[in-house]
Coordinates of C-alpha atoms in Angstrom, one line a residue:
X10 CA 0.0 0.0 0.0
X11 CA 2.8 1.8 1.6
X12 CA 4.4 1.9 -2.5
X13 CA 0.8 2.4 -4.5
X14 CA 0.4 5.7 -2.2
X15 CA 3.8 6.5 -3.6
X16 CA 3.3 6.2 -7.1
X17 CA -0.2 8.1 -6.5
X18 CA 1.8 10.6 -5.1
X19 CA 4.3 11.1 -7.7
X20 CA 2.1 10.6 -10.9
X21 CA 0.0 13.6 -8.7
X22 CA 3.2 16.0 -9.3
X23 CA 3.7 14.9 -12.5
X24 CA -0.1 16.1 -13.7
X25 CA 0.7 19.4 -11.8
X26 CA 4.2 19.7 -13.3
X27 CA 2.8 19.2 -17.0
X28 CA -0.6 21.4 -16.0
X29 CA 2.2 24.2 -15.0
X30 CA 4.0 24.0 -17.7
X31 CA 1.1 24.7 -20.0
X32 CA 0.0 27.7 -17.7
X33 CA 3.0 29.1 -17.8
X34 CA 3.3 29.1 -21.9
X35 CA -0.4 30.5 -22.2
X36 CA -2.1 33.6 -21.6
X37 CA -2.4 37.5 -23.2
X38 CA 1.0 38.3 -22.5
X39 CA 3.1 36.1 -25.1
X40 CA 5.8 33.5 -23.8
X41 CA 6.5 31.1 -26.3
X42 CA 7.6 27.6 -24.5
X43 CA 11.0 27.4 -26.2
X44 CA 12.2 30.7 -24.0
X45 CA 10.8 29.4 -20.4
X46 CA 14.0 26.9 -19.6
X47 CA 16.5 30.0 -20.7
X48 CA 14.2 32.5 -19.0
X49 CA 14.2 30.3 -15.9
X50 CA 17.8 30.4 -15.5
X51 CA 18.7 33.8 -16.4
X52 CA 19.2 34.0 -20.0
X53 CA 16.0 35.6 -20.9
X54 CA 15.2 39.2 -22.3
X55 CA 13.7 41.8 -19.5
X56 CA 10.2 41.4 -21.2
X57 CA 10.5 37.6 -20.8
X58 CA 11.8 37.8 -17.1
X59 CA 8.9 40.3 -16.1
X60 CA 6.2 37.6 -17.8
X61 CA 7.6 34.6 -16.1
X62 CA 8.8 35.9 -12.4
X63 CA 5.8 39.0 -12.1
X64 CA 2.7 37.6 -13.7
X65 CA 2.9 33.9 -14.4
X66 CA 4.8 31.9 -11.3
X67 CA 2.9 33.9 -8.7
X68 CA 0.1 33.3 -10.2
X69 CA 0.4 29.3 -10.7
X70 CA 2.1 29.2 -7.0
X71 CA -0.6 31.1 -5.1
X72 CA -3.7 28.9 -7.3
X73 CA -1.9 25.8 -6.3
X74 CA -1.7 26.8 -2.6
X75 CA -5.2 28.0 -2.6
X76 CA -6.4 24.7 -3.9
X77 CA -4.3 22.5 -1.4
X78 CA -5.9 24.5 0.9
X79 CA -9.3 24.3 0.0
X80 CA -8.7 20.5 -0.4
X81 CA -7.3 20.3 3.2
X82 CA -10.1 22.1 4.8
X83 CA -12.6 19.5 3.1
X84 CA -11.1 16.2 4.5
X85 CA -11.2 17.9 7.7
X86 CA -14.8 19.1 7.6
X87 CA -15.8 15.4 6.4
X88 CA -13.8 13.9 9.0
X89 CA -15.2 16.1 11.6
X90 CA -18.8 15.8 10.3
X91 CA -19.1 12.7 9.0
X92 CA -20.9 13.7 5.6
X93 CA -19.2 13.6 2.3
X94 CA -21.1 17.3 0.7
X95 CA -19.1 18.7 3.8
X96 CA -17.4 21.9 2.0
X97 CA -16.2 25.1 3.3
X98 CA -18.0 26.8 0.2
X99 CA -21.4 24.7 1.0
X100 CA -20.8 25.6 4.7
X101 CA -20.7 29.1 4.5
X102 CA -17.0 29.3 5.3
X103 CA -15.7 30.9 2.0
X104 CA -19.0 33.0 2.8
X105 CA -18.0 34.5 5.9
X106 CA -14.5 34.8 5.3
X107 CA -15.3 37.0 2.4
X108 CA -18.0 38.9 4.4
X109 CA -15.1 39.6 6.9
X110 CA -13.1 40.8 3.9
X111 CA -15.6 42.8 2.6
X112 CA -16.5 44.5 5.4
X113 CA -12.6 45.0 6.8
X114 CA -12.2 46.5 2.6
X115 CA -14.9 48.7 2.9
X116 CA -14.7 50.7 6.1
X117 CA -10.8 51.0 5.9
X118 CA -10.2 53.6 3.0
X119 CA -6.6 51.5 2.0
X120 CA -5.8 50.0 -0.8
X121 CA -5.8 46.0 -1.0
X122 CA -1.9 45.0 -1.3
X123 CA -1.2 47.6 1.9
X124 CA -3.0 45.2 4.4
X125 CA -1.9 41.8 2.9
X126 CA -0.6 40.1 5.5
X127 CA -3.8 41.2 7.5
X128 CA -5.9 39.6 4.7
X129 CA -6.1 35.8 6.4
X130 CA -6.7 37.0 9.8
X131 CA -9.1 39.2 9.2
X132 CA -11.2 36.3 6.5
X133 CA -10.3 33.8 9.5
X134 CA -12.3 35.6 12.2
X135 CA -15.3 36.3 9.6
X136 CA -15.2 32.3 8.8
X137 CA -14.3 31.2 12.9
X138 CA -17.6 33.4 13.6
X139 CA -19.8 31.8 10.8
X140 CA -18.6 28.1 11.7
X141 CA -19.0 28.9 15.4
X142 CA -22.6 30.2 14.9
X143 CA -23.6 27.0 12.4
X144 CA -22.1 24.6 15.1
X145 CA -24.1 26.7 17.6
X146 CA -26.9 26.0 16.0
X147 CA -26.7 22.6 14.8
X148 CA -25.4 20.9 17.8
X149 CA -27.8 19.1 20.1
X150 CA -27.2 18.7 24.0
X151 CA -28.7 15.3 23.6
X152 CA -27.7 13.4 19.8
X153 CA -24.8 15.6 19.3
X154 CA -23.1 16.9 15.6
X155 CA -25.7 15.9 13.7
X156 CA -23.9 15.7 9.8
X157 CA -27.8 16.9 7.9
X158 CA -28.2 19.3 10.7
X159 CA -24.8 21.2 9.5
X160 CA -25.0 21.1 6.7
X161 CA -28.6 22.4 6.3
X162 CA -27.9 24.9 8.3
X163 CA -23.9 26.1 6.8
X164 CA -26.2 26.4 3.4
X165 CA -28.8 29.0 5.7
X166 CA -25.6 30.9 6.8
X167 CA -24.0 31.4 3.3
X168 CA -27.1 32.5 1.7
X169 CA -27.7 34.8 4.6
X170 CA -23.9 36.0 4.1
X171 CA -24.4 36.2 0.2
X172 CA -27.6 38.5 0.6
X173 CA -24.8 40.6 3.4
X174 CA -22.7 40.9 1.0
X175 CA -25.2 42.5 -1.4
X176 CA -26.1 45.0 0.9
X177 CA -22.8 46.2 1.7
X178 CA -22.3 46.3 -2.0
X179 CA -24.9 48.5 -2.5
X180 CA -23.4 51.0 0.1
X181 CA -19.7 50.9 -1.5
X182 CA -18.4 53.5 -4.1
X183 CA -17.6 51.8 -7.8
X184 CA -13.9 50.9 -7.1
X185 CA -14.8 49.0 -3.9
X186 CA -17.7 47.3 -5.7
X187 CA -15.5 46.2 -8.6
X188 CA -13.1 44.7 -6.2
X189 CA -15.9 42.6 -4.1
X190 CA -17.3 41.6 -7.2
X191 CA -14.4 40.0 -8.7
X192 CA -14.3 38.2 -5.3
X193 CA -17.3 37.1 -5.4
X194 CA -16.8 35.5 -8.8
X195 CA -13.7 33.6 -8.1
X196 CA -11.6 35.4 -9.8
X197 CA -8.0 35.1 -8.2
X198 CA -6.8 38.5 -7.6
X199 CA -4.0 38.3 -5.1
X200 CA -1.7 37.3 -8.0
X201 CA 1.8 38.2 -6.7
X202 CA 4.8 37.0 -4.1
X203 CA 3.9 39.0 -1.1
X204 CA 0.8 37.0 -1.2
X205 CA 2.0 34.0 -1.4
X206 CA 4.0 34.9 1.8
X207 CA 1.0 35.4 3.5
X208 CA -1.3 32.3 2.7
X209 CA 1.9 30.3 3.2
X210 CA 2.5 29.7 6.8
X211 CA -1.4 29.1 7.2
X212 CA -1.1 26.2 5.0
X213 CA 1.7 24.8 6.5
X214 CA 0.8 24.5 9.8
X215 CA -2.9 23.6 8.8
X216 CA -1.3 20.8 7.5
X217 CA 0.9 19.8 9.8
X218 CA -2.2 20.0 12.3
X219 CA -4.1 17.7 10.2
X220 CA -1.8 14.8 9.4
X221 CA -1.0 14.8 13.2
X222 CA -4.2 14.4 14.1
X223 CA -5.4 12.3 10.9
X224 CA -6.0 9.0 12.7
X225 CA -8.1 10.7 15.3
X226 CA -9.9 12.5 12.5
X227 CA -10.2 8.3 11.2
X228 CA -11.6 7.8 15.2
X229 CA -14.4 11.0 14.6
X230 CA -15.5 10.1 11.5
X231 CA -16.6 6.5 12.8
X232 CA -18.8 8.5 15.2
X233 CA -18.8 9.8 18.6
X234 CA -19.1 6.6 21.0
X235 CA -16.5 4.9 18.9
X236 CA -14.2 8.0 19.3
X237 CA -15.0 8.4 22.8
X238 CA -14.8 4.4 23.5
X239 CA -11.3 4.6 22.7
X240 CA -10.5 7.8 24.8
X241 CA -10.4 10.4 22.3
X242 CA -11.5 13.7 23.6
X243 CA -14.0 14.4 21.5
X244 CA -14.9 18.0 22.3
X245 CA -11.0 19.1 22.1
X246 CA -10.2 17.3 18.8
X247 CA -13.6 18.7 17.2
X248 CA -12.5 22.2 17.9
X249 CA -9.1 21.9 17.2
X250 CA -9.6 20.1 13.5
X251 CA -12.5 22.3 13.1
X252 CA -10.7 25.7 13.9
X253 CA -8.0 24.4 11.6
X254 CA -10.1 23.8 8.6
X255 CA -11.9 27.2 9.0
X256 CA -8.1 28.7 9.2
X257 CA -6.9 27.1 6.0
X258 CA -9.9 28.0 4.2
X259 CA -10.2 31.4 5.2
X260 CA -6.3 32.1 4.0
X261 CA -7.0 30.7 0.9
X262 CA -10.6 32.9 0.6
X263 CA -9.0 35.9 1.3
X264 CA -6.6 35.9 -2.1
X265 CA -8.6 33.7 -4.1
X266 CA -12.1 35.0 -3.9
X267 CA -15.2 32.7 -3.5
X268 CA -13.7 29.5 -5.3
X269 CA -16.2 26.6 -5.0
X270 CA -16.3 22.4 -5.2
X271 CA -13.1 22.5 -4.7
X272 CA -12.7 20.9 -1.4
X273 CA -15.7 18.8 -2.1
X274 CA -14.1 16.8 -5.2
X275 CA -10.8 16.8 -3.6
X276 CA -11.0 14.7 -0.2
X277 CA -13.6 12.2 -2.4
X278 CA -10.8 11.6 -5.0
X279 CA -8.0 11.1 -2.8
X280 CA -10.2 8.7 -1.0
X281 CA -11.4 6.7 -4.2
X282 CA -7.4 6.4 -5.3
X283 CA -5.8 5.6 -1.4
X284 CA -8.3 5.0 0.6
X285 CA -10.1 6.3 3.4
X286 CA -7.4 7.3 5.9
X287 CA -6.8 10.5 6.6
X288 CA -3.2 10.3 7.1
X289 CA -2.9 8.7 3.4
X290 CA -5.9 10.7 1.7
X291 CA -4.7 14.6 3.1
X292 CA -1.6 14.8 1.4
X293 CA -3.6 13.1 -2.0
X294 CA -6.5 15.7 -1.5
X295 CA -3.9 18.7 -1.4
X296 CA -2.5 17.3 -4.7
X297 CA -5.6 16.8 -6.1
X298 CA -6.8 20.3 -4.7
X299 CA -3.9 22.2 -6.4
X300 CA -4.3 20.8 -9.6
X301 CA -8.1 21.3 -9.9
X302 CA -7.8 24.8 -9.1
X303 CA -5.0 25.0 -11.3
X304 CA -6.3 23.3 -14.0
X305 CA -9.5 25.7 -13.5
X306 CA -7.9 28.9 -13.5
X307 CA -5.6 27.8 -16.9
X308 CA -9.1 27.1 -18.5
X309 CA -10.9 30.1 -17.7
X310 CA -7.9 32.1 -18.6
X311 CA -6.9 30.4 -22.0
X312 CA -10.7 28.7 -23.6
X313 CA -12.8 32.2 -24.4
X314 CA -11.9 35.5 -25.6
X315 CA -13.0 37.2 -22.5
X316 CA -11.3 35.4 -19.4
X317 CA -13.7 33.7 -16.8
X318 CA -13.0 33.7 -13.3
X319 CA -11.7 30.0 -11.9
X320 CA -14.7 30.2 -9.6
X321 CA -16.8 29.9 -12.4
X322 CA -14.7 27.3 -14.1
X323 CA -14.8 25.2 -10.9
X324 CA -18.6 25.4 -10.7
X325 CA -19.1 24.5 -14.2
X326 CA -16.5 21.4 -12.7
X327 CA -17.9 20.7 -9.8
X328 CA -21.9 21.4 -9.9
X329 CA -22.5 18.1 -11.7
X330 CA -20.3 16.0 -9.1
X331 CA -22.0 17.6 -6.4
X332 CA -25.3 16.2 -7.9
X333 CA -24.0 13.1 -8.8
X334 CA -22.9 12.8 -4.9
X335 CA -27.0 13.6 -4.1
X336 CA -28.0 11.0 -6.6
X337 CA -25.5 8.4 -4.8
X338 CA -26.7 9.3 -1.8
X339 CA -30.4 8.7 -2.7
X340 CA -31.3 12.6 -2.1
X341 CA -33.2 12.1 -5.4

């Protein structure tokens, strides 16, 4: 198993190696393929070197990072909840962290980039309030997380947040509107290094948390009496994995914009390919994560005329999976 994980693995970098290397060849600013190895080591002309380092690797970097992230905060979620349509977009997650953004964007009269670092704190407390409020009000005293229950009522909370987000619109001055619009599209807008400084160390302790804690995330997602039966502390490991996942998600809302699916398909694919554990299907679903939203934002930026936002891309992706899962699940 220990050597099929492995080659899942590496075939995994390979697709998001060869899915780079298209990105980086494609898009309105020309860079034909043969000058990317040269330009990569040096030897390329100042046009060439501004394409490649200032608009192209950030850009594939900071998707791929986003999507790992996304990814990770969906094994968690399904782990913790123990329903497969667990997603921090279905939840309401990506909703609140973008109503925190919103709202922090609005009243503070500062341009985006100044603030940057401030970005996945301030999406973080907008998302840990939503996911404290749905587990508020889905939890029962007597049966516990109940999995319909949440996500029922994460769907309630990101509508609600949507309609928010509306209303502040309405309130904002056109550059401010533009800007939350374009988030609210998926269109990845934090496109450049210091970003990817600042999602960075959420993602790498989010995932260090999780693949510590994966085989007690196995424990939780068998269910409460078997968790407790073995002396797992239920409570403590609930609002550690689920603090985590909000976390992740939230850094990667903040430069990304509302990107959906994506950590829906992710945790379900690494779990068809290695298998149910979390400690083998994390590191698959970050993989698997990257790519999708990688693959999605090439796409969107490359198939029409007019570029569509990888949000939309992913939707068009992962509407008819999210179905398909309903179908499966007899919801239909």
């Amino acid at each position: 198993m220990r050597i099929r994980i492995t080659i899942v693995l590496g075939l995994l970098l390979l697709l998001i190696a060869a899915t780079a290397a298209i990105a980086l060849g494609t898009g309105e600013a020309p860079l034909p393929y043969e000058r990317i190895v040269p330009t990569l080591f040096g030897y390329g002309s100042m046009q060439e070197e501004f394409i490649l380092f200032s608009l192209r690797l950030p850009r594939i970097v900071i998707t791929l990072l986003a999507g790992m992230a996304l990814a990770l905060s969906g094994a968690m979620l399904q782990g913790i909840t123990r329903n497969e349509l667990a997603d921090p977009g279905i939840l309401g997650i990506n909703a609140g962290a973008g109503a925190g953004v919103a709202i922090f964007f609005l009243f503070f009269p500062i341009e985006a980039g100044t603030f940057l670092y401030a970005l996945p704190l301030v999406a973080f407390v907008g998302a840990l309030l939503t996911a404290a409020a749905i587990y508020a009000v889905s939890y029962n005293q007597t049966t516990g997380l109940q999995p319909v229950s949440f996500i029922l009522t994460g769907v309630g909370f990101s509508m609600a947040l949507s309609g928010l987000m509306i209303v502040i619109i309405s309130a904002a001055d056109r550059t401010k509107v533009d800007f939350i619009a374009r988030w609210l599209y998926g269109n990845i807008w934090g496109d450049d290094w210091p970003f990817i400084w600042a999602m960075l160390p959420w993602l790498v302790i989010g995932a260090l948390i999780g693949l510590y804690r994966a085989k007690r995330l196995n424990l939780l997602h068998l269910g409460d009496p078997v968790a407790i039966g073995v002396g797992v502390h239920v409570r403590r490991e609930r609002l550690v994995l689920m603090t985590t996942a909000v976390a992740v998600a939230a850094a990667a809302v903040a430069v990304t914009g509302g990107i959906p699916f994506i950590g829906l398909m992710a945790p379900h694919i690494a779990k068809m390919i290695v298998g149910p554990r979390h400690e083998r299907a994390i590191p698959a679903a970050m993989l698997i994560g990257g790519w999708l939203l990688l693959a999605a934002d090439t796409i969107g930026r490359n198939v029409l005329a007019e570029p569509l936002p990888a949000g939309v891309v992913a939707s068009i992706i992962g509407a008819p999976y999210f179905i398909y899962l309903l179908w499966k699940r007899g919801t239909f």
